[in-house]
Coordinates of C-alpha atoms in Angstrom, one line a residue:
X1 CA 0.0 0.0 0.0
X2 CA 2.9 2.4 1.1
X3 CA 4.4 1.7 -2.2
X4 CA 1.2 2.4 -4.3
X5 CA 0.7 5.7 -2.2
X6 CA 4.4 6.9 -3.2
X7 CA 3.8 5.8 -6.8
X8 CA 0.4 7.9 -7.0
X9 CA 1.8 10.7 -5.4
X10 CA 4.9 10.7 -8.1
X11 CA 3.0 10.6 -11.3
X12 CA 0.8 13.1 -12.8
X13 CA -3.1 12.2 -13.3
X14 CA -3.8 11.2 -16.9
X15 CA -4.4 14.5 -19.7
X16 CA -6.8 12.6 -21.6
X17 CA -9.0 9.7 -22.1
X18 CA -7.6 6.5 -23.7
X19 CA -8.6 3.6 -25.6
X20 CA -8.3 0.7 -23.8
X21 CA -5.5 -1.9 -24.7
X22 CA -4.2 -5.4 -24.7
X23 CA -2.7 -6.0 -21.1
X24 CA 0.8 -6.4 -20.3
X25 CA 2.8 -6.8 -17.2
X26 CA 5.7 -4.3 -18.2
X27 CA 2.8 -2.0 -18.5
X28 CA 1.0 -1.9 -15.4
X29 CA 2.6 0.9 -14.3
X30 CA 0.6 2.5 -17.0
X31 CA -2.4 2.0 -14.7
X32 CA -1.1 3.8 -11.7
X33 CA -2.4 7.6 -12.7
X34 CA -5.6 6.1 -13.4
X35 CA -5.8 4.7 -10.2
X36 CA -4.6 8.2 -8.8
X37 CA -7.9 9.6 -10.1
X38 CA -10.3 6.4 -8.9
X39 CA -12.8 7.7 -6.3
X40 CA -13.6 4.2 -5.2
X41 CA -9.6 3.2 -5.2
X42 CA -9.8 6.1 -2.8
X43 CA -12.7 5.0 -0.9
X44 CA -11.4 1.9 -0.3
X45 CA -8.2 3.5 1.2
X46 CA -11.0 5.3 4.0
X47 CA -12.1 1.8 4.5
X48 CA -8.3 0.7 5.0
X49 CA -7.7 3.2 7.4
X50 CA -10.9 2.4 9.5
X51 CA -9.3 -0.5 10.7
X52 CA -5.1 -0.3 9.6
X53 CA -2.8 -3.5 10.3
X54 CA -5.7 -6.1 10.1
X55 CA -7.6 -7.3 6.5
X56 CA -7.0 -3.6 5.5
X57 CA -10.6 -3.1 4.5
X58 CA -11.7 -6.8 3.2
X59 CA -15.4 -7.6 2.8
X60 CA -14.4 -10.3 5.6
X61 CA -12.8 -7.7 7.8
X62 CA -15.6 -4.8 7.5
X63 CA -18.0 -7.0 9.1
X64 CA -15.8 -6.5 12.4
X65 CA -16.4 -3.9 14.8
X66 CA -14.6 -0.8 14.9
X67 CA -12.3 -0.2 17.2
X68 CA -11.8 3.7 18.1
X69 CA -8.6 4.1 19.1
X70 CA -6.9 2.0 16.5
X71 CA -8.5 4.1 13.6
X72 CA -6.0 6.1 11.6
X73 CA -7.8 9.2 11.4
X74 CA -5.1 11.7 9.2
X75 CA -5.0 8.9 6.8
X76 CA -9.5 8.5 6.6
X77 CA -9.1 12.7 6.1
X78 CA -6.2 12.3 3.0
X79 CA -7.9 9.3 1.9
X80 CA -11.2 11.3 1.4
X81 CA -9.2 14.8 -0.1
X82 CA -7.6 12.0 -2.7
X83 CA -11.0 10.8 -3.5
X84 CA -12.3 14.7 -3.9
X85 CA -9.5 15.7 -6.1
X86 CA -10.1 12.4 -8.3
X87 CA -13.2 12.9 -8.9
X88 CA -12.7 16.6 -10.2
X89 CA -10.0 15.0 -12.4
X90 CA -12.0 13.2 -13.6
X91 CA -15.0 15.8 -14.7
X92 CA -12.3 17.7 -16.5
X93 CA -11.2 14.3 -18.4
X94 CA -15.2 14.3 -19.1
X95 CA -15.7 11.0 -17.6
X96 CA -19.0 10.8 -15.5
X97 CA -20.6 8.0 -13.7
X98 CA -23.2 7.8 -10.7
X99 CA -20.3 5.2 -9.4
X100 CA -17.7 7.9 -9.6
X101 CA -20.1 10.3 -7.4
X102 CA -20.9 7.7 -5.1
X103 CA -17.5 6.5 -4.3
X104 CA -16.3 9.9 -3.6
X105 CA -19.6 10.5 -1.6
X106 CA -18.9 7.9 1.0
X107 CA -15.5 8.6 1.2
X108 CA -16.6 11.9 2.5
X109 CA -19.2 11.0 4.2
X110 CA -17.1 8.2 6.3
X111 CA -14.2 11.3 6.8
X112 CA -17.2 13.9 7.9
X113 CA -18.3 11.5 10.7
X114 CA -14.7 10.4 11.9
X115 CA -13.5 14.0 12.0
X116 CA -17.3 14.8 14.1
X117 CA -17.4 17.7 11.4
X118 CA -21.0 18.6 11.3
X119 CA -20.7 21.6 7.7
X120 CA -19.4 18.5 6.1
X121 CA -21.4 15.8 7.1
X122 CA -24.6 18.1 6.5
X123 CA -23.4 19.0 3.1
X124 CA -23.3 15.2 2.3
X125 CA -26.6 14.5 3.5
X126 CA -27.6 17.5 1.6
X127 CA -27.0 15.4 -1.5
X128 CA -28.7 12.5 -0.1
X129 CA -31.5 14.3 0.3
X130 CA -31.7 16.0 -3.1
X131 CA -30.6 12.5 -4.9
X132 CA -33.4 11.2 -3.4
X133 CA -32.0 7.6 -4.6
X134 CA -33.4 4.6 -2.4
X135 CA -30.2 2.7 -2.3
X136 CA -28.1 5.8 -1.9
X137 CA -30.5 6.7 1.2
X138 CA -30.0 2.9 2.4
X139 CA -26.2 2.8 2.3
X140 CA -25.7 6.2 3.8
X141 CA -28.3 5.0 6.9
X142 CA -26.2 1.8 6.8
X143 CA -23.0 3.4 6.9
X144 CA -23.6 5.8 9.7
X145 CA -25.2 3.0 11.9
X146 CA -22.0 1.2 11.2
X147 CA -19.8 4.1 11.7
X148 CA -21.6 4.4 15.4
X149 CA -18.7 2.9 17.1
X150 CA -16.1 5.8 16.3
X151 CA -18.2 8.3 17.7
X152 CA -18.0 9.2 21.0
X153 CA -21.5 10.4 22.7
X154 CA -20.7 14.7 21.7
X155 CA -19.6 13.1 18.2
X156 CA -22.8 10.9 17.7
X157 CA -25.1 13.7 18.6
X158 CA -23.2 15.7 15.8
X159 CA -24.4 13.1 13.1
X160 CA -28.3 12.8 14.3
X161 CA -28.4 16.5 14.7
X162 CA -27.1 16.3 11.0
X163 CA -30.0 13.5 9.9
X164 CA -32.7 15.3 11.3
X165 CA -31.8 18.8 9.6
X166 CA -31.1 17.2 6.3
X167 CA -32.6 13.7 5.4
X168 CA -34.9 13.0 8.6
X169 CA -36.0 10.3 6.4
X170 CA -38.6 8.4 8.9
X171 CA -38.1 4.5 7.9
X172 CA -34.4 4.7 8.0
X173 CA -34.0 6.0 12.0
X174 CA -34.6 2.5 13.3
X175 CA -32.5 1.2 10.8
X176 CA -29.4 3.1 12.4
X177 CA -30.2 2.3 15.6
X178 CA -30.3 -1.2 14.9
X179 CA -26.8 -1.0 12.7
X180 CA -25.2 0.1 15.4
X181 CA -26.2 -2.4 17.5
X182 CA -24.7 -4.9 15.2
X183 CA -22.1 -2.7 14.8
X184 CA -21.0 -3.2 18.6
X185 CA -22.1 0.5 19.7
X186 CA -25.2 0.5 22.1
X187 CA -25.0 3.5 23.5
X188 CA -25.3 5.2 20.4
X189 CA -28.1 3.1 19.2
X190 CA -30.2 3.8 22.4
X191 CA -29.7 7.7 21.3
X192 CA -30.8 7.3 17.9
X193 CA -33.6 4.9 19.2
X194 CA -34.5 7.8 21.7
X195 CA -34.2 10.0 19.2
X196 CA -36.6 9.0 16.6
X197 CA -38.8 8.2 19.0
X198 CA -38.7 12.0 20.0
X199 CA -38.9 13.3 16.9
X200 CA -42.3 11.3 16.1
X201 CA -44.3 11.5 19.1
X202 CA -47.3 10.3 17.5
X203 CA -46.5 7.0 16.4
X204 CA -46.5 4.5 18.9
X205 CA -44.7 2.1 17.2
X206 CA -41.5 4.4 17.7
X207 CA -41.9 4.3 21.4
X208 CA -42.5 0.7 21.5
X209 CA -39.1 0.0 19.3
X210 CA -37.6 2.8 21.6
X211 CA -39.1 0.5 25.0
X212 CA -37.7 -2.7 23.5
X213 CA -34.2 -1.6 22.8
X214 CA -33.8 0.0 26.3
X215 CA -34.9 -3.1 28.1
X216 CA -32.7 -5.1 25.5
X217 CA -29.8 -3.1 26.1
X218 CA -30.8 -1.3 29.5
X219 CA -31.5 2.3 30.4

């Protein structure tokens, strides 16, 4: 990885588009300023640095909890500039793809919520919000709820505060709760679950999902 990072940070981004050719192994390194400007090359970096020195980010290894203090924050925050700056490399190469935006909007959105940066993380809920795309509403409920565990209790009132004011989307409040359950973090699930159940008052089935998590997880 340290290699690759040297290697990126050496050669320029590409000037233009190119056709695509036969592979060869001499010219792999061929590849490495198109990887430069790869969002979701970037956004698995964040994912690297969630949890650094174990799978480094495999499917395996994100199902593990999050453990706080081994999280290398500096390189989630470079990870997620690298993705920002690929992307607008790639809009002046005219390449654009709804997987291009995505990548780079979780990588953001995974750097907003480590750094407990409420203008950023509101201004990527902001676009989840005026997507208004079902699965990129699920994954960004799923990813905060997973998230849960790297926030301390200041830090996890940050990202509701920043649900409520920009997606308050009422299905998905349970949803995080119950991720970050799952996701090893009960205290912060009992504050979403109190949480939603404050914000909709008059729907008894949010007080009864907020009852049952207390008395599964206690007061």
């Amino acid at each position: 990885r340290e290699n690759v990072l040297m290697a990126l940070n050496l050669l320029p981004a590409p000037l233009a588009q190119e056709e695509s050719r036969a592979r060869a192994a001499e010219a792999r390194s061929d590849d490495l300023p198109w990887i430069r400007i790869s969002p979701a090359w970037w956004l698995g970096e964040v994912n690297r640095a969630l949890r650094p020195g174990t799978g480094e980010g495999d499917d395996e290894d994100a199902l593990a909890p999050l453990d706080p203090a081994r999280i290398d924050r500096a390189r989630v925050a470079a990870a997620a500039r690298g993705a920002s700056e690929a992307l607008a490399t790639c809009r002046t190469l005219g390449l654009s793809d709804l997987k291009l935006d995505q990548s780079e909007h979780f990588a953001g959105l995974i750097a907003a919520v480590i750094a407990g940066d409420e203008k950023a993380l509101r201004g990527r809920l902001c676009y989840v919000k005026r997507q208004d795309d079902k699965r990129l509403r699920d994954v960004t409920a799923g990813q905060l709820g997973r998230l849960a565990p790297a926030c301390d209790d200041k830090t996890w009132q940050v990202v509701l505060a920043a649900w409520t004011a920009e997606v308050d989307y009422k299905p998905k409040w349970f949803s995080i709760a119950w991720t970050a359950v799952v996701a090893g973090a009960p205290r912060q699930a009992l504050a979403t679950a109190r949480a939603a159940a404050a914000r909709f008052p008059d729907d008894p089935a949010f007080a009864e999902e907020r009852t049952f998590m207390e008395s599964l997880l206690g007061r």
